[in-house]
PDB file of C-alpha atoms in Angstrom:
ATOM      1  CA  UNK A  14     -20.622  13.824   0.134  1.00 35.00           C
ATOM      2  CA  UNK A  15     -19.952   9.879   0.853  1.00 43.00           C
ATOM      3  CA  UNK A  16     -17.633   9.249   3.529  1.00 47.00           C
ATOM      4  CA  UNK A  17     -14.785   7.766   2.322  1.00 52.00           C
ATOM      5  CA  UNK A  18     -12.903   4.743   4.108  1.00 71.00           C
ATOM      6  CA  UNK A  19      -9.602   5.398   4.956  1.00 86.00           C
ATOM      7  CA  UNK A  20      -6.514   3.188   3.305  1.00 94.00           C
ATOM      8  CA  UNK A  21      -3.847   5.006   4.663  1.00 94.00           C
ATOM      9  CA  UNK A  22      -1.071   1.979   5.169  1.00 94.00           C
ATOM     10  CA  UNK A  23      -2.044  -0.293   2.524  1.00 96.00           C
ATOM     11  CA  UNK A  24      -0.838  -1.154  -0.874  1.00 97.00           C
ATOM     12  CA  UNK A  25      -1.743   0.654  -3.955  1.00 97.00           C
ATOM     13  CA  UNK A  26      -0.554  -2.436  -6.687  1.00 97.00           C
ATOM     14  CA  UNK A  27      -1.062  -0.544 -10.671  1.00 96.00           C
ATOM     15  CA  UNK A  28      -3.192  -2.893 -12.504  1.00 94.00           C
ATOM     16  CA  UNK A  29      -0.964  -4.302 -16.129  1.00 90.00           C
ATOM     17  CA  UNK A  30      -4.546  -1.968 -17.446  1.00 85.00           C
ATOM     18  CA  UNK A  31      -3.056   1.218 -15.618  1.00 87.00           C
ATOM     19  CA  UNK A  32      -1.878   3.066 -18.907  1.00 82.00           C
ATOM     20  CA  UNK A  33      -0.009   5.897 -16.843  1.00 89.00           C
ATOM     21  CA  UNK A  34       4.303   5.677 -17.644  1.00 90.00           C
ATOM     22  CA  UNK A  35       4.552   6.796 -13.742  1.00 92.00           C
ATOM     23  CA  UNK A  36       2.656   4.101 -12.052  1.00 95.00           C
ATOM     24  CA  UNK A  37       3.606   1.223 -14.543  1.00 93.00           C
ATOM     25  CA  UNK A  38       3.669  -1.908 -12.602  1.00 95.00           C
ATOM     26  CA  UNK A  39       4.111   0.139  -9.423  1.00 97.00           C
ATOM     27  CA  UNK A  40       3.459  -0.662  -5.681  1.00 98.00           C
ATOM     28  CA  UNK A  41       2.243   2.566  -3.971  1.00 98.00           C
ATOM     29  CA  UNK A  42       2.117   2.933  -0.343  1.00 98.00           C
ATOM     30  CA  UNK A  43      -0.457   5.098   0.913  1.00 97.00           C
ATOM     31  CA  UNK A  44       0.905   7.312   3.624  1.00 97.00           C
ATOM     32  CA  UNK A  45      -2.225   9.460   4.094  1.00 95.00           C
ATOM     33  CA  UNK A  46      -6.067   8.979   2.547  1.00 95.00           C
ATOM     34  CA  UNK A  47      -8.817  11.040   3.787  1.00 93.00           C
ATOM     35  CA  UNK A  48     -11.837  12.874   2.366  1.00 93.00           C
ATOM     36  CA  UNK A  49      -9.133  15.506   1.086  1.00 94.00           C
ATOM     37  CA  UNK A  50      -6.945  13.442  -0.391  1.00 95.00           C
ATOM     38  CA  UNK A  51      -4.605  10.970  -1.212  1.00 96.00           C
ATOM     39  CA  UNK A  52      -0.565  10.822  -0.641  1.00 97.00           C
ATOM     40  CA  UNK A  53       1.871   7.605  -0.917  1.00 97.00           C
ATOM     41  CA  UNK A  54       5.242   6.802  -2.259  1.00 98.00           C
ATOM     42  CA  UNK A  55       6.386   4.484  -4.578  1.00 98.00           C
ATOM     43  CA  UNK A  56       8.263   2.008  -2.952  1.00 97.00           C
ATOM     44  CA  UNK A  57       9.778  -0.131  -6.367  1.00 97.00           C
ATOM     45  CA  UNK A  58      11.123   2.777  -8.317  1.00 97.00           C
ATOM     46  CA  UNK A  59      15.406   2.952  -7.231  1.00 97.00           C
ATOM     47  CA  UNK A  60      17.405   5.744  -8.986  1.00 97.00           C
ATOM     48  CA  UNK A  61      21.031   5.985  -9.203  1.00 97.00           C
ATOM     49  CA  UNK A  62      21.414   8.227  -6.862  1.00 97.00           C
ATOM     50  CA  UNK A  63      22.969   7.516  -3.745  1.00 97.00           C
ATOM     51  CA  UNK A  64      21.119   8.399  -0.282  1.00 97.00           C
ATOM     52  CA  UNK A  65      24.744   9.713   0.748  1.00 96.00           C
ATOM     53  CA  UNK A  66      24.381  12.360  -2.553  1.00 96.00           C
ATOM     54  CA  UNK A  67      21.831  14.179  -1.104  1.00 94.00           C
ATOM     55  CA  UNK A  68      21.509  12.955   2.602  1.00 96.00           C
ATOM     56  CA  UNK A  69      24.904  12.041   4.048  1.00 95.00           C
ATOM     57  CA  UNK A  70      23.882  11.967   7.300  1.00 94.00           C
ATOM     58  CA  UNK A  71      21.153   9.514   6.715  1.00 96.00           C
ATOM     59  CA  UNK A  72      23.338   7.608   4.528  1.00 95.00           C
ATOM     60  CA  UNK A  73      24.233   5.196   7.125  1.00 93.00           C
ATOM     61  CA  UNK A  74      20.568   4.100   8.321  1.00 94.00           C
ATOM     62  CA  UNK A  75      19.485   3.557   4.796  1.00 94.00           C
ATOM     63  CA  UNK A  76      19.115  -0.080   3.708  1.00 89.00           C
ATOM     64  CA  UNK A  77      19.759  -1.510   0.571  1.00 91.00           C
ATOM     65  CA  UNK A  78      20.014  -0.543  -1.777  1.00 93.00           C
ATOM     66  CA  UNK A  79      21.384   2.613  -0.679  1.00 93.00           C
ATOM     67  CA  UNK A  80      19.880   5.006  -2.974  1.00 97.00           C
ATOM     68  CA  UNK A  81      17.074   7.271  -3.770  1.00 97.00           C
ATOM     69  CA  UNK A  82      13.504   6.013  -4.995  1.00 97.00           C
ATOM     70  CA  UNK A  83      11.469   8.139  -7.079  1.00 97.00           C
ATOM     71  CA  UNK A  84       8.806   8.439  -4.701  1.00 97.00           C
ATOM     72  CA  UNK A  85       6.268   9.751  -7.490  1.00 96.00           C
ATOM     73  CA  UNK A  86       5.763  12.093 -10.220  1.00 96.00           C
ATOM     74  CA  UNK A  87       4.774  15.097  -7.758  1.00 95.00           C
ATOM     75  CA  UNK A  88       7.348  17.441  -6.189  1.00 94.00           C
ATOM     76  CA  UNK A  89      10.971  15.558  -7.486  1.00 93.00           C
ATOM     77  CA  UNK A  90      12.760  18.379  -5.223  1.00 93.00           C
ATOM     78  CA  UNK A  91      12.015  17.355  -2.082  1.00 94.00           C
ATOM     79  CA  UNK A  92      12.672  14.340  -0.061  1.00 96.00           C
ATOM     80  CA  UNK A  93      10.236  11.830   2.312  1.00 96.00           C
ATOM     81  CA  UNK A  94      11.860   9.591   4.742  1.00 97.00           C
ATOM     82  CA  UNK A  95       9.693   6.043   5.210  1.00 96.00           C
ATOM     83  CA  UNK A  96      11.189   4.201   8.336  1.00 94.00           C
ATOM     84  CA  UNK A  97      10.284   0.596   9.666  1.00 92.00           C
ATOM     85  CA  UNK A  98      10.628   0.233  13.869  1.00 90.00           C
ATOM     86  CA  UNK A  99       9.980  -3.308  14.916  1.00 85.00           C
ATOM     87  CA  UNK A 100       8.731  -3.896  18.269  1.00 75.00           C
ATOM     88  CA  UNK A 101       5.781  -3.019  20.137  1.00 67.00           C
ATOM     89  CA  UNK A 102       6.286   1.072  20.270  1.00 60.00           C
ATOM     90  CA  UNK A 103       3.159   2.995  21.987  1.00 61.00           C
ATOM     91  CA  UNK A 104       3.000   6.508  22.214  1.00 59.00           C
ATOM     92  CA  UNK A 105       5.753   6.782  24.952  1.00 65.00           C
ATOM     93  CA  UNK A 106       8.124   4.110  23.140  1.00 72.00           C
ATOM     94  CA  UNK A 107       7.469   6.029  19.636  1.00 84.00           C
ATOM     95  CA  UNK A 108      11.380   7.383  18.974  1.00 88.00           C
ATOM     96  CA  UNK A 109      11.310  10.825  18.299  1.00 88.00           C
ATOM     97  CA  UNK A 110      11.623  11.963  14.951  1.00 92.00           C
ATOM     98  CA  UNK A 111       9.030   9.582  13.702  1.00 93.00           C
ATOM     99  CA  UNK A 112       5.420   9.303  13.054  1.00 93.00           C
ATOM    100  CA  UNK A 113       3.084   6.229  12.918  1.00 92.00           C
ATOM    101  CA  UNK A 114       1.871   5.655   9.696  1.00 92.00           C
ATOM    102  CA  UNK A 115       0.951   2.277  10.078  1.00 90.00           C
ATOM    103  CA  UNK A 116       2.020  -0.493  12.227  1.00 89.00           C
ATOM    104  CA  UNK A 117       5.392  -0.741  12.550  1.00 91.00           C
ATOM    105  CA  UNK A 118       5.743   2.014   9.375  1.00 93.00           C
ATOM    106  CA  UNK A 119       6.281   5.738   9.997  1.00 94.00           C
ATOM    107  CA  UNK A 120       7.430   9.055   8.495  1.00 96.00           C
ATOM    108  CA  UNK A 121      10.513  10.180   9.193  1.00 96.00           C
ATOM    109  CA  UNK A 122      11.326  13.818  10.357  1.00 96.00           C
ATOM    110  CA  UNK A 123      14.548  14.286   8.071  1.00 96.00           C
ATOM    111  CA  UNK A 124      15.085  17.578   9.791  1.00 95.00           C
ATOM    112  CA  UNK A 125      16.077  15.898  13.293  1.00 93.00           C
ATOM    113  CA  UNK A 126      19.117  14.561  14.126  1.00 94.00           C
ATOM    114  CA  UNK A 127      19.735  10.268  12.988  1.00 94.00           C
ATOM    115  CA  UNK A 128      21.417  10.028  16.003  1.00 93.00           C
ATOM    116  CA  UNK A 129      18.118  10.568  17.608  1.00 90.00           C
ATOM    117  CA  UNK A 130      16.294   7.537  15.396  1.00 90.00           C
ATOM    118  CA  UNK A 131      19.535   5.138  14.728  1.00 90.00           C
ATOM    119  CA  UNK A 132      18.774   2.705  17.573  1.00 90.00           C
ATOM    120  CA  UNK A 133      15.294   2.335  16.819  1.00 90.00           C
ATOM    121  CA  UNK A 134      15.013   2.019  13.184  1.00 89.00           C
ATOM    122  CA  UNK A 135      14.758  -1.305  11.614  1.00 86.00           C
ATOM    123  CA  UNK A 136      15.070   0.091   7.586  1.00 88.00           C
ATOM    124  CA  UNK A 137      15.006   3.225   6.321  1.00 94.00           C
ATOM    125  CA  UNK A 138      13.862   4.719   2.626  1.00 97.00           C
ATOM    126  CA  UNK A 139      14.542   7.743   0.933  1.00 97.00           C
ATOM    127  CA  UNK A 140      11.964   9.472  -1.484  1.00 98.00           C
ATOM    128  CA  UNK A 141      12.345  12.220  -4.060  1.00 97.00           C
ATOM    129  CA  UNK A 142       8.622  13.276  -4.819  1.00 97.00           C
ATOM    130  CA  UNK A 143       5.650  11.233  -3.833  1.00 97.00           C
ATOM    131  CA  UNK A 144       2.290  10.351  -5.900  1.00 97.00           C
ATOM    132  CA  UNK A 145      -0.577  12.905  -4.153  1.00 96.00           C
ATOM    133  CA  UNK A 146      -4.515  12.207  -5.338  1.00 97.00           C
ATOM    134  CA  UNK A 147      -7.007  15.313  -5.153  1.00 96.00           C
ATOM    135  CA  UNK A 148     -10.245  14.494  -3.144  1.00 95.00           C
ATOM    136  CA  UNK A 149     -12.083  11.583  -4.686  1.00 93.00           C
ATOM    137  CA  UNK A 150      -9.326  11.336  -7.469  1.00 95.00           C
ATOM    138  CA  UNK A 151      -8.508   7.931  -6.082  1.00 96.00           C
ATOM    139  CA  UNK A 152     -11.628   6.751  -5.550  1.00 95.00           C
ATOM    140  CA  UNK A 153     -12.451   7.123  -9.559  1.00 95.00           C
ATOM    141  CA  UNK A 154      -8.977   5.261 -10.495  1.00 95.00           C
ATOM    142  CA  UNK A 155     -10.159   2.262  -7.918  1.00 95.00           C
ATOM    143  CA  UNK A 156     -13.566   1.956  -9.729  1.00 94.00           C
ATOM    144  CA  UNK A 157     -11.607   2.600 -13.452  1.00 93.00           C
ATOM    145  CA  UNK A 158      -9.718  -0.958 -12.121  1.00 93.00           C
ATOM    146  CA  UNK A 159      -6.357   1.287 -12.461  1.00 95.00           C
ATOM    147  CA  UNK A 160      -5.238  -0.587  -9.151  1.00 96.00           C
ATOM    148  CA  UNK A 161      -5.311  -3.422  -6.837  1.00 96.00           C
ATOM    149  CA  UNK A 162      -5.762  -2.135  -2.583  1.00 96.00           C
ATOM    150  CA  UNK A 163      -4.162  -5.063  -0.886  1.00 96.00           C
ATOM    151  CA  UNK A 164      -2.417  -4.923   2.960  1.00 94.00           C
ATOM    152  CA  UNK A 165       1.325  -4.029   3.043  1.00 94.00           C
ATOM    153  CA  UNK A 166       3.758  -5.725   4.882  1.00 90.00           C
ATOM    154  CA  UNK A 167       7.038  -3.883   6.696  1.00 85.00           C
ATOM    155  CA  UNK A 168       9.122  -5.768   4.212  1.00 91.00           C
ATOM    156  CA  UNK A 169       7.490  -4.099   1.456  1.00 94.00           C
ATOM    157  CA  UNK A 170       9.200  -0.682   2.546  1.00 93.00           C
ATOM    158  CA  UNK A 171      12.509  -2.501   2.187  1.00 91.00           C
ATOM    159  CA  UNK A 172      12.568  -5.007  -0.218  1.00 92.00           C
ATOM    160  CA  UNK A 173      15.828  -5.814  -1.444  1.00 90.00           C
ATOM    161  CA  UNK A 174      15.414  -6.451  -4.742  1.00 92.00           C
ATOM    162  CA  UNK A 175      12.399  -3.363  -5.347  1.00 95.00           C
ATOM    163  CA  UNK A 176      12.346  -4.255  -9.461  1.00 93.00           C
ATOM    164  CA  UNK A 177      10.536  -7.664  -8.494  1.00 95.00           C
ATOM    165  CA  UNK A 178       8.171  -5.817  -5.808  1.00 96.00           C
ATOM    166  CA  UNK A 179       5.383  -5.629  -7.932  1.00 95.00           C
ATOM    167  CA  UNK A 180       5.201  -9.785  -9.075  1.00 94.00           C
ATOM    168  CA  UNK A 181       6.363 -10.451  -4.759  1.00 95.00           C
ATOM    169  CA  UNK A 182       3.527  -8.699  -3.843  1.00 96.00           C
ATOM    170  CA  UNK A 183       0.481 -10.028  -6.338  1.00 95.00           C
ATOM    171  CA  UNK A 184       1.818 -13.513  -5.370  1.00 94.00           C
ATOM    172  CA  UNK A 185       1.362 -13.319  -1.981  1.00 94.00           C
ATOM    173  CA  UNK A 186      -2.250 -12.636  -2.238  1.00 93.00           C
ATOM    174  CA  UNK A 187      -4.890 -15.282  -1.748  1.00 88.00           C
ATOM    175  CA  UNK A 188      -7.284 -14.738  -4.765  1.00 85.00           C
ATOM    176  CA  UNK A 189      -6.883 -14.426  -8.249  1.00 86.00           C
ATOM    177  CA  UNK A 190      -4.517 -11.260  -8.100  1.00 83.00           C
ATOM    178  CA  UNK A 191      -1.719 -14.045  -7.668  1.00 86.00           C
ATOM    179  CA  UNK A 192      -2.023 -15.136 -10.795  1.00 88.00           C
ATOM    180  CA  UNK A 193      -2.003 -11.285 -12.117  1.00 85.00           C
ATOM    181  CA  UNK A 194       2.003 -12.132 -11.083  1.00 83.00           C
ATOM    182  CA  UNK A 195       2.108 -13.974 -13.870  1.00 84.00           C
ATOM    183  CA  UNK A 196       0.930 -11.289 -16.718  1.00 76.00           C
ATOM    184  CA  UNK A 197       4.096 -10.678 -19.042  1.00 73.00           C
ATOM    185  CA  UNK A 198       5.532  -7.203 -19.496  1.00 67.00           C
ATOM    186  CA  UNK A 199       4.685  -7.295 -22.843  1.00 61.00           C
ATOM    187  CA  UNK A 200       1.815  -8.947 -23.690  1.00 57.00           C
ATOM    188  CA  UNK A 201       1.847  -8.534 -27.382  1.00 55.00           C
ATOM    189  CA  UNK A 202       4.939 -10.993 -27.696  1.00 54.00           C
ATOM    190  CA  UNK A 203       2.940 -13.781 -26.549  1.00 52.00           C
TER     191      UNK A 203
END
């Protein structure tokens, strides 16, 4: 078996080849990538739904827009929280209730109190569902071309204006994948 490089904390960016309706245009955020999988969220997918329909008590650290994001087409009935702590936080600064993803990017435990997380937490995101990968899955969609791995930022988790996520984060590369930015929704109307 080849040992496979982990890219847990970077940016899964769907090529405008990527044919899949779920992952059209979308910026993935890989929360976990081993040799037995893959798991991220979707972080430029907002539903209606308010955070405060489902989560009231997490309402109130959730930035805006205040709602829900369809984390992924796998498991719509249950709920990942994605928090950003700025700062320096080691192992005895971590606030409880979170987990280091990546830099300043963690899970959130959305079974412990907010009270417990509210001073620390920069920006908050709710999930329903997340995108999951079988072992090697991935790793065949990367050498398809189905995406672009490029290094997240904490804004990416909470990004304003998530619909223009996907052109934000192609132009801020250095290469030719900022010009990708450019490609129109539609091609066939050019």
């Amino acid at each position: 078996m080849t040992e496979v490089s982990s890219l847990t904390g970077r940016l899964l960016v769907a090529t405008p080849a990527l044919a899949d309706p779920n992952f059209d245009r979308a910026v993935v955020l890989l929360l976990d990538h081993d040799e037995k999988g893959s798991l991220g969220v979707v972080l430029n997918r907002p539903t209606p739904v308010g955070v405060g329909d489902i989560l009231d008590n997490w309402a109130g650290l959730a930035g805006e827009p205040g709602v829900v994001f369809q984390g992924g087409p796998v498991s719509l009935d249950s709920a990942l929280g994605v928090a950003v702590v700025p700062g320096d936080t080691d192992a005895e600064s971590t606030p409880l209730g979170w987990r280091r993803v990546h830099g300043a990017i963690g899970l959130v435990d959305l079974e412990a109190p907010p009270e417990l997380l509210a001073a620390a937490v920069g920006s908050l995101r709710i999930f329903a569902g997340y995108a999951g990968w079988g072992p090697g899955q991935l790793e065949d969609e990367l050498v398809e071309g189905a995406w672009y791995v490029v290094e997240s930022e904490p804004g990416d988790v909470s990004s304003p204006c998530p619909e223009r996520l996907w052109r934000e984060v192609l132009r801020r590369q250095r290469s030719e994948l900022a010009m990708v930015a450019t490609y129109p929704d539609d091609p066939s109307l050019n």
